[in-house]
XYZ file of C-alpha atoms in Angstrom:
563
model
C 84.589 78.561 95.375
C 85.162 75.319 96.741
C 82.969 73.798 99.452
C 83.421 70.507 101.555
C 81.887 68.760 98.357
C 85.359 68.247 97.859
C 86.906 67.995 100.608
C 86.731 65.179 102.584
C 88.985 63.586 105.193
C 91.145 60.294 104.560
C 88.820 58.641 107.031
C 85.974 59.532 105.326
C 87.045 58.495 102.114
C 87.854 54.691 103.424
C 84.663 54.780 105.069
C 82.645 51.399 103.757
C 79.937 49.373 105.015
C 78.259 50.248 108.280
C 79.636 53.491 110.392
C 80.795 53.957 114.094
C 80.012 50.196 115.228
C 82.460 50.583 118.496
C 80.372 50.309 121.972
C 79.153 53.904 122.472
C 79.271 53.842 126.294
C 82.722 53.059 127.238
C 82.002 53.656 131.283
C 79.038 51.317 131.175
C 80.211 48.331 129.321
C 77.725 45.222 129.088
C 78.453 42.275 126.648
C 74.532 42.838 125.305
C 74.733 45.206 122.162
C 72.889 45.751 118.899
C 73.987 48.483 116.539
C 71.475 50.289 114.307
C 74.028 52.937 112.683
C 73.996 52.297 108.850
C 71.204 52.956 105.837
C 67.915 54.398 107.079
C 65.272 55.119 104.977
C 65.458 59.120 105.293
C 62.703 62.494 104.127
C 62.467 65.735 104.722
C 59.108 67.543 105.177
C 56.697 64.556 105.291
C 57.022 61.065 106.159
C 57.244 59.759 102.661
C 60.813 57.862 103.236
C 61.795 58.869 99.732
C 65.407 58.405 100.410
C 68.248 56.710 102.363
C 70.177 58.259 104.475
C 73.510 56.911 106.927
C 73.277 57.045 109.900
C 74.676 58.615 112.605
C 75.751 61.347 110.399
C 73.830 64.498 110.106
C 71.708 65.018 106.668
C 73.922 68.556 105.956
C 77.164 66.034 105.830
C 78.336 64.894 102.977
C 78.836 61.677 104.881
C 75.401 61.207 104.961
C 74.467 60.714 101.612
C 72.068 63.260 101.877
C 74.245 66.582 102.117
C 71.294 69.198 102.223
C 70.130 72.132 104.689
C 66.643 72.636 105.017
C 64.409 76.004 106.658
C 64.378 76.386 110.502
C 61.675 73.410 111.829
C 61.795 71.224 108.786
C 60.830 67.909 109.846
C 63.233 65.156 109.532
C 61.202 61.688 109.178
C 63.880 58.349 109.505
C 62.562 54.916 109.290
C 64.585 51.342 110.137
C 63.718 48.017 110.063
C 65.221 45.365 111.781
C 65.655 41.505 113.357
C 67.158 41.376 116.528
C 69.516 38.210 116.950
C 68.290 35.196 118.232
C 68.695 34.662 122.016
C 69.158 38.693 122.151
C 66.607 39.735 125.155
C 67.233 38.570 127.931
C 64.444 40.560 129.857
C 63.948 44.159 129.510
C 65.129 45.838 126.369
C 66.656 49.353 126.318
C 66.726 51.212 122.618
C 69.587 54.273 122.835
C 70.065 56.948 121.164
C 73.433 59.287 121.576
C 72.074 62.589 120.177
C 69.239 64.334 118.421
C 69.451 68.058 116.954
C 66.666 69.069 119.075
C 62.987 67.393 119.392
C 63.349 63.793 118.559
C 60.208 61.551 118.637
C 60.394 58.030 118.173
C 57.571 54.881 117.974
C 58.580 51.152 117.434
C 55.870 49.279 115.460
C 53.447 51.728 115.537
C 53.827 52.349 119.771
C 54.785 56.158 120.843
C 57.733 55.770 122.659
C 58.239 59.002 123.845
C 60.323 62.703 123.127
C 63.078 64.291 123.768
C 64.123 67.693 124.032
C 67.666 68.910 123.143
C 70.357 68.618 120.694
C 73.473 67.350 122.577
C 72.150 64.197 125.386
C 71.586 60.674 124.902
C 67.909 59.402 125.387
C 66.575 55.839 125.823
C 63.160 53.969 125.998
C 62.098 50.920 127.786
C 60.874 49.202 124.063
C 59.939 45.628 125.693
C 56.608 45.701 125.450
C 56.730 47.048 121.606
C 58.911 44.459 120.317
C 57.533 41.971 117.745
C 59.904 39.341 115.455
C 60.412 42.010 112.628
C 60.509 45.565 113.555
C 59.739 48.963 112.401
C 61.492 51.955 114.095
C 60.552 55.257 113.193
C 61.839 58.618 114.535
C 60.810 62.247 113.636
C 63.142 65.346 114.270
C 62.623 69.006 114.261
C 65.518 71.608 114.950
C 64.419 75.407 115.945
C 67.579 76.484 115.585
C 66.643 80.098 114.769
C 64.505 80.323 117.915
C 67.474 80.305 120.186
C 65.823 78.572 123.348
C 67.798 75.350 123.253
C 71.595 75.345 123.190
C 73.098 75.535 119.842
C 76.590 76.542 119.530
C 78.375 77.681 116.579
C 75.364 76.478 114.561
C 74.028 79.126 111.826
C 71.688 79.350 109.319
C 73.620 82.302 107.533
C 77.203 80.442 108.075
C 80.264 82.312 107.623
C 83.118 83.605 109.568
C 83.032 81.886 113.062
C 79.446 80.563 112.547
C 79.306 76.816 110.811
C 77.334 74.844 108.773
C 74.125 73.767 111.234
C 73.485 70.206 112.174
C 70.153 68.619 112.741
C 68.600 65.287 112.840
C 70.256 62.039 114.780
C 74.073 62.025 114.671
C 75.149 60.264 116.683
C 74.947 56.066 117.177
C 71.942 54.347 117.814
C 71.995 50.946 119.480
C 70.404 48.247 121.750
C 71.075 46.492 124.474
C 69.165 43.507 126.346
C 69.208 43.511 130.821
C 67.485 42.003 133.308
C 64.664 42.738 135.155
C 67.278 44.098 137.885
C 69.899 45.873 136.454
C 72.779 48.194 136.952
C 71.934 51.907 135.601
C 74.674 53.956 136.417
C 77.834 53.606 137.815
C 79.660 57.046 139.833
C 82.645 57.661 141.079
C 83.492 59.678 144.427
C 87.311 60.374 144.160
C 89.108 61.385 147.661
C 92.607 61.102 147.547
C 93.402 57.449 147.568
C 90.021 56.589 148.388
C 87.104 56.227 146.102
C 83.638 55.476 146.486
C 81.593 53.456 143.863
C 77.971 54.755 144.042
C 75.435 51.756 141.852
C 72.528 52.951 140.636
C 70.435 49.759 140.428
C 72.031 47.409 142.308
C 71.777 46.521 145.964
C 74.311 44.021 146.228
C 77.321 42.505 144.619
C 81.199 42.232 143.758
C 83.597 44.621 142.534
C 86.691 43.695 141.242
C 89.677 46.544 140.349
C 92.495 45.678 138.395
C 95.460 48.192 140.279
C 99.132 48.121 139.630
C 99.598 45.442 142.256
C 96.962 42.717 141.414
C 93.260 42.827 141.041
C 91.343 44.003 144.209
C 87.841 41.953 145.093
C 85.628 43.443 147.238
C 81.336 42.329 148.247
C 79.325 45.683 148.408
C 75.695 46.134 149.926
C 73.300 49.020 149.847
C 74.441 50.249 146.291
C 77.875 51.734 147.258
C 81.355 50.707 148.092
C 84.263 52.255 149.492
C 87.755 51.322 148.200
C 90.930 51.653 149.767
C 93.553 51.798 147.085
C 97.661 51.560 148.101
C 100.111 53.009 146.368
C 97.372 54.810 144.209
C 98.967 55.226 140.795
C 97.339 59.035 139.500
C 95.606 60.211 136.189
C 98.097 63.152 134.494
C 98.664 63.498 130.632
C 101.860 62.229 131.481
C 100.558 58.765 132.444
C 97.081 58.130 132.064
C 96.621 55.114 134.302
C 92.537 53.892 134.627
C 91.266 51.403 136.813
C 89.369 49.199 134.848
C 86.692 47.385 137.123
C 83.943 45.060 136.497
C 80.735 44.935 138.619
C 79.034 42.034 138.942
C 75.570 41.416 140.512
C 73.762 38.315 140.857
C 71.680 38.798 137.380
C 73.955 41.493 136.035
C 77.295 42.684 135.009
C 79.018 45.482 133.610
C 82.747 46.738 133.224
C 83.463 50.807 134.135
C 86.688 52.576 135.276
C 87.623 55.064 137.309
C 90.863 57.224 137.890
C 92.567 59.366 140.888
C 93.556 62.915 140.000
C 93.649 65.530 142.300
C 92.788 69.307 140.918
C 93.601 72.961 143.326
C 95.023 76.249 143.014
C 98.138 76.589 145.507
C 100.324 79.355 145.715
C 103.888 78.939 144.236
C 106.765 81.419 144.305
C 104.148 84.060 145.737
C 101.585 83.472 142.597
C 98.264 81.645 142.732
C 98.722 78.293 140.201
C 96.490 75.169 138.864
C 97.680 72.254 140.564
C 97.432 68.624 139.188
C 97.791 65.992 141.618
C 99.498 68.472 144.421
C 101.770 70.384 141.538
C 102.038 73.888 139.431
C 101.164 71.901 136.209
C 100.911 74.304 132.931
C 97.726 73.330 130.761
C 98.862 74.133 127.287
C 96.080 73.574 125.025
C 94.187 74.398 122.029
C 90.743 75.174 121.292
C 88.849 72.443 119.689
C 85.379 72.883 117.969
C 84.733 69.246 116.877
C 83.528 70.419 113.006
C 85.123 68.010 110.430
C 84.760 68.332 106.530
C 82.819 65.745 105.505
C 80.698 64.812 108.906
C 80.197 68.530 110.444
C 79.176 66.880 114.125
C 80.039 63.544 113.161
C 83.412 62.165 112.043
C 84.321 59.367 109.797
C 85.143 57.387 112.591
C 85.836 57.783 116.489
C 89.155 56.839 115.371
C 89.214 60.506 114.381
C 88.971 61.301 118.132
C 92.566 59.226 118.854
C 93.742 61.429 115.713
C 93.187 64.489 116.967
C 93.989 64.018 120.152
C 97.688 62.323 119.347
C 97.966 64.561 116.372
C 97.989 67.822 119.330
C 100.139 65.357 121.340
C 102.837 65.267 118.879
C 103.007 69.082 118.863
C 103.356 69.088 122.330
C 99.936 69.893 124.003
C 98.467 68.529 127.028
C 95.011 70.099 127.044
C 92.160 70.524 124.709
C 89.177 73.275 125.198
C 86.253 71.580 123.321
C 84.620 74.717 122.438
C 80.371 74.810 122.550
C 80.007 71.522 121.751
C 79.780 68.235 123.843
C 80.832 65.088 122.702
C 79.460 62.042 122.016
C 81.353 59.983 125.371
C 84.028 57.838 123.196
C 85.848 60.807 122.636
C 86.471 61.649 126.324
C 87.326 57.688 126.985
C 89.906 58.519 124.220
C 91.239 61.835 126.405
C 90.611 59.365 129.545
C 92.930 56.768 128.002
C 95.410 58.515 125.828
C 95.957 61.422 128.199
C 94.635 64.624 127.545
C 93.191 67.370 129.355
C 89.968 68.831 128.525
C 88.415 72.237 129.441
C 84.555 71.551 128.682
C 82.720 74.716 127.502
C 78.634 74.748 128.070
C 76.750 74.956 125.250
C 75.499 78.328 124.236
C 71.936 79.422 123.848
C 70.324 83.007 123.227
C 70.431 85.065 120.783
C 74.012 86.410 119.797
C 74.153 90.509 119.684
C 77.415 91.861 117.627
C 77.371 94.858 119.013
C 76.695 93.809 123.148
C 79.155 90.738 122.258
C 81.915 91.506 120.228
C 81.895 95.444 119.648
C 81.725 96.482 123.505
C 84.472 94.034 124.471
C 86.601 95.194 121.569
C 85.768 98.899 122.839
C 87.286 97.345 126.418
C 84.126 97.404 127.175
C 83.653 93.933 130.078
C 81.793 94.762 133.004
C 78.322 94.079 133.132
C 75.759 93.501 135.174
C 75.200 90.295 133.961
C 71.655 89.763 135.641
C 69.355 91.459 133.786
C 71.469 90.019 130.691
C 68.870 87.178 128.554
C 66.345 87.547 130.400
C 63.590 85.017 128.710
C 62.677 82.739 131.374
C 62.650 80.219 128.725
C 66.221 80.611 127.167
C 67.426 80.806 131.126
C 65.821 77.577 132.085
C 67.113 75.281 128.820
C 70.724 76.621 129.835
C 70.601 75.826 133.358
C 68.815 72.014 132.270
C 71.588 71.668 129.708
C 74.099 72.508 132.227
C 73.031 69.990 134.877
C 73.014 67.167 132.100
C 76.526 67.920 130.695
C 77.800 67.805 134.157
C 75.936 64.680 135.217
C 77.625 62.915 131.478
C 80.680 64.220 132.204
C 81.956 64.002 135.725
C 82.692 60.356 135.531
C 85.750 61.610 133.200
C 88.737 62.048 134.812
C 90.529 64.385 131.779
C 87.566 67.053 132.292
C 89.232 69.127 134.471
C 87.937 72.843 134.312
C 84.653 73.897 133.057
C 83.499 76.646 131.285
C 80.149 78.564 131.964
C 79.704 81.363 129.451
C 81.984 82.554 126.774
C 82.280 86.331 125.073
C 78.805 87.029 126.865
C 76.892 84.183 124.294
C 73.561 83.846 126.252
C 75.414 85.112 129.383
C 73.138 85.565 132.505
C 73.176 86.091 136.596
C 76.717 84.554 136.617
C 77.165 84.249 140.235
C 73.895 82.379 140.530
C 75.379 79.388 138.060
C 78.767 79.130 139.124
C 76.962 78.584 142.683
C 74.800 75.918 141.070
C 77.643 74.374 139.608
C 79.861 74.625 142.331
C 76.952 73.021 143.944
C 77.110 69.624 141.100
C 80.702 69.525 141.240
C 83.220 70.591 143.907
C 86.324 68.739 142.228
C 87.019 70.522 139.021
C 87.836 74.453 138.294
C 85.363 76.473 137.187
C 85.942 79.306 134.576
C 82.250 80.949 134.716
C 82.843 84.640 131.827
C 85.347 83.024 129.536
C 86.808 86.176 128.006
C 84.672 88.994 128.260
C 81.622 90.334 130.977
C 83.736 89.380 134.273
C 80.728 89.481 136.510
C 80.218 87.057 140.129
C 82.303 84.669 141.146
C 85.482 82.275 139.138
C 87.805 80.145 140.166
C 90.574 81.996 137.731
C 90.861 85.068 135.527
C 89.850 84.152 132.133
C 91.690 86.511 129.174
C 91.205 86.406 125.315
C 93.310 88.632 123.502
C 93.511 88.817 119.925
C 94.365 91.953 118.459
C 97.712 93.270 121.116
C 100.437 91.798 122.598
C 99.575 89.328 125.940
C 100.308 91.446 128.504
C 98.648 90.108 132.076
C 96.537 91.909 135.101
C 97.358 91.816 138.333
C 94.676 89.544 140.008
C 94.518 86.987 142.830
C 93.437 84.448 141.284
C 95.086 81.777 139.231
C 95.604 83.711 135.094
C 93.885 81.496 132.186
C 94.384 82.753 128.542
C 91.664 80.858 127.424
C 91.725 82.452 123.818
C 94.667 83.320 121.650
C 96.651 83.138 118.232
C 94.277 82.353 115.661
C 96.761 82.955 113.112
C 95.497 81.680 109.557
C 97.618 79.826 106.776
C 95.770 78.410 104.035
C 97.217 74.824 102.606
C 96.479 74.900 98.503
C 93.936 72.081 97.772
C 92.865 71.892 101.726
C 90.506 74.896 102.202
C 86.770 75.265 102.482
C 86.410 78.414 100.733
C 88.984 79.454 98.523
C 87.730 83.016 98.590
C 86.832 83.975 102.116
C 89.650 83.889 104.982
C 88.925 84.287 108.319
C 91.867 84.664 111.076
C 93.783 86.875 113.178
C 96.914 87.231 111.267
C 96.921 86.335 107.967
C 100.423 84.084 106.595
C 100.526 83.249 102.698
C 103.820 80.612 103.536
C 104.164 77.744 106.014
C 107.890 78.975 107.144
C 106.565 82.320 107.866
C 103.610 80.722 109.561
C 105.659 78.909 111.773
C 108.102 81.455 112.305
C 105.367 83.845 113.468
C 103.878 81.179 115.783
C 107.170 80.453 117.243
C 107.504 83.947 118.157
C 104.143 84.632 119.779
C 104.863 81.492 122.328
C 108.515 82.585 123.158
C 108.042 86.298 123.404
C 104.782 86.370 124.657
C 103.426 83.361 126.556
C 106.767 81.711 127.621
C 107.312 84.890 130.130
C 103.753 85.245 130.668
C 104.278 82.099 132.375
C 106.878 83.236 134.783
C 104.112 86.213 135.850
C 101.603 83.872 136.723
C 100.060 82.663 133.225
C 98.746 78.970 134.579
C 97.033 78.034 131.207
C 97.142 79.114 127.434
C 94.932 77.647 124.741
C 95.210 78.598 121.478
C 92.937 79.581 118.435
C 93.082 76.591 116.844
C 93.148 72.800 116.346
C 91.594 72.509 113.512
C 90.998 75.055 110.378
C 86.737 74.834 110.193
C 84.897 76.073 107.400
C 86.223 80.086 106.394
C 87.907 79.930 109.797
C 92.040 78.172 108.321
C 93.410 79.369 111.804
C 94.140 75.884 113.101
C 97.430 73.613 113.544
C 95.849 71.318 111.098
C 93.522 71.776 107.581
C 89.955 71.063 107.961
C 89.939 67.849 106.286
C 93.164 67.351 108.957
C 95.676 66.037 105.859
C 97.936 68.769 106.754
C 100.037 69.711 109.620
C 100.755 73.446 109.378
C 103.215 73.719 112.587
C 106.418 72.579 112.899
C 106.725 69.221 115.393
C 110.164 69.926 116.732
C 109.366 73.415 117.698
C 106.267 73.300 118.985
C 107.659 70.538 121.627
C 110.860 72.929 122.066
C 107.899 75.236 123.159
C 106.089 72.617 125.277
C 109.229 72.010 127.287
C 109.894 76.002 127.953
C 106.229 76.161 129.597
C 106.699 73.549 131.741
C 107.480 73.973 135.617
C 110.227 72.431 136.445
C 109.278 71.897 140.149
């Protein structure tokens, strides 16, 4: 059988000296920046640093160096030493980290710096007063995976079929930065048509400067917001993903952000409800994307990678991208924010996952339920609901995040109406697609459909029709396959041409005139082949295209609206 011992990605194979150096926060950039990704000193089970490890990649990767699972709660000990540069603080000095897998506790020389709970947010400590000329920073992290409180994913122990290889540990970068005593913490955008509202967290006073199509635009704010008037505003789509970069500058700070106009609503059309874009029936053709890669799990070679993907699914024709359970580290949505792709985000899922209440039922037909008395630890409920919140504060600075998703097939499903309220309540500008596939229960902004196993053939509803799960057909690529033995798919092809043939087929018979019947969105199963799952466009280790370019944009161009 052959694992991802062997199979690594061309990315990961060039991969030399010291990993993912590019500035991690992309809509907070300040010229201050020290990188700590690279050789740790690394054990497992006590804190006797017996190895190395690289960092950010997760110890199960191969990437890492390390390329080992361990028992559910196995502590992970890492240890770094370091210099900063010369002239590097400046006053106060912030240490970051992007992402833990799930209780990460870190100390700097000795001084507790604090913990944090959950495997998907960044963190940071205040490490001024802690700093000495040569530094020792050491960080301890435990992952309870099997107790299902915290969101997890498709993260499993026992992995096989749609469950993957688990992650724990830090991946993803760690880095410093140096600010003064007064600085700017956050930077959020308020987008109303052609008018947009800067809120700055941290500063009181200052200048803003936009660069816009017609010159740069300078304008003095007070009282930590300011409102811009934009002409001519130039719009975010796919199609042309303009961003106004902007720099911020306050009398002992300065940072560069951007922002981006996009308008999202359902209007009717030719007596159906449709997802507009900017005023317009627009057509969100997508895939699902899980963000697993061969030889990094979490974590890929590089957030090159990211551009890869998302051009790669460009090529073929796409303009939308579900990232499925996971949330990414932020340079991949600068890279949908700049290269023009939609993204549907999923929330993570937590609680424990029931075949027969999750998969057998639905398959029965089975999808009404009330939902309320559905995981009903108050402890599982509460780390959702916190993990939601987070995701959305991350997120909603992105303009390609334009729909998210609450709860999919009924994974740690709960008292739906209640969080599509809440979220409705964080975010009025985006869809909302709360029972993704199964368990419609309270209230959605569309009618969200996974079918599998029978032809696509739509309800009559009012609101706006979302396939959010099809295809999944499987073609295995000799010498590009996780497991040789085990296949996992939906229809199984032993032949590209027949592949493609039978893809080709499925869009034009199926979801072409589902279109014309009020299909507004269709993402299929999926970008990427990922572990036993070899249903994707593209191999795992993404050397091989399975789909046909030509075709798939001969597709692309049916489902578009021509008005």
């Amino acid at each position: 059988m052959q694992t991802h011992n062997e199979l690594m990605t061309q990315a990961g194979r060039e991969l030399q000296g010291r990993p993912w150096q590019e500035y991690p926060r992309p809509t907070l950039r300040r010229d201050s920046y020290f990188n700590l990704n690279g050789e740790w000193e690394f054990s497992a089970g006590s804190e006797a640093y017996d190895r190395t490890i690289r960092v950010p990649f997760p110890p199960e990767s191969l990437l890492s160096g390390i390329h080992e699972t361990y028992p559910d709660g196995t502590l992970l000990c890492y240890r770094r030493r370091f210099r900063l540069p010369e002239g590097f603080v400046r006053g106060r000095v912030l240490l970051h980290f992007g992402a833990a897998d799930q209780v990460a506790e870190a100390a700097l020389n000795g001084v507790h710096l604090g913990t944090h709970t959950g495997g998907y947010a960044p963190f940071s400590f205040d490490v001024t007063g802690a700093l000495r000329e040569e530094n020792v920073l050491t960080v301890r992290v435990t992952d309870e995976l099997d107790r299902h409180i915290l969101p997890y994913g498709k993260q499993k122990h026992e992995r096989g079929g749609m469950w993957y290889t688990p992650v724990s540990g830090l991946w993803q970068t760690v880095w410093m930065e140096s600010v003064p005593e007064e600085y700017i913490r956050a930077v959020r955008p308020e987008i109303s048509e052609n008018r947009v509202t800067l809120h700055i967290e941290g500063a009181r006073r200052g200048t803003v400067h936009v660069k816009t199509p017609q010159g740069v635009l300078t304008q003095v704010f007070s009282g930590g917001q300011v409102l811009l008037e934009l002409p001519a505003p130039r719009l975010w789509s796919p199609e042309d993903p303009y961003l106004y970069e902007t720099e911020i500058e306050t009398a002992q700070d300065r940072v560069q952000t951007y922002f981006a106009l996009r308008t999202l609503d359902v209007r009717e059309a030719d007596g159906l409800p449709r997802l507009c874009l900017n005023g317009r029936p627009y057509f969100f053709h997508g895939v699902l994307d899980q963000g697993y890669w061969s030889d990094g799990l979490f974590t890929p070679a590089s957030p090159a990678c990211f551009d890869e993907d998302i051009l790669a699914m460009k090529h073929l024709g796409f303009n939308t991208l579900r990232k499925h359970i996971k949330v990414e580290p932020e340079l991949f949505y600068y890279a949908c924010d700049r290269l023009g792709m939609v993204v549907f985000q999923d929330m993570v899922n937590n609680g424990a996952y029931s075949f027969f209440m999750d998969t057998a039922l639905p398959t029965l037909g089975i999808r009404r339920w009330n939902d309320r008395r559905m995981h009903r630890d108050p402890a599982t409920r509460r780390a959702f609901t916190e993990a939601m919140e987070e995701t959305v504060r991350r997120l909603e600075k992105h303009p390609c995040v334009c729909c998210w998703t609450i709860f999919n097939e009924g994974w740690g499903q709960f008292d739906s109406q209640a969080q599509f309220e809440r979220l409705r309540a964080l975010d009025d500008s985006r869809f909302i697609d709360t029972t993704s596939g199964w368990f419609r229960c309270g209230q959605s902004d569309v009618e969200s459909l996974h079918v599998y196993f029978k032809p696509v053939r739509l309800p009559k509803r009012e609101k706006p029709l979302v396939l959010s799960e099809f295809g999944g057909y499987s073609y295995k690529p000799e010498g590009h396959v996780f497991n040789t033995e085990k296949t996992y798919g939906y229809r199984y092809f032993k032949e590209q041409p027949a592949f493609m043939d039978a893809l080709e087929r499925l869009y034009l018979d199926e979801i072409v005139p589902a279109r014309e019947k009020g299909l507004c969105a269709a993402i299929y199963t999926q970008l990427s082949d990922v572990e036993d799952e070899t249903n994707g466009l593209v191999s795992y280790d993404r050397a091989v295209c399975k789909a046909d370019e030509a075709r798939m944009c001969a597709i692309a161009e049916k489902l578009k609206f021509s008005y």
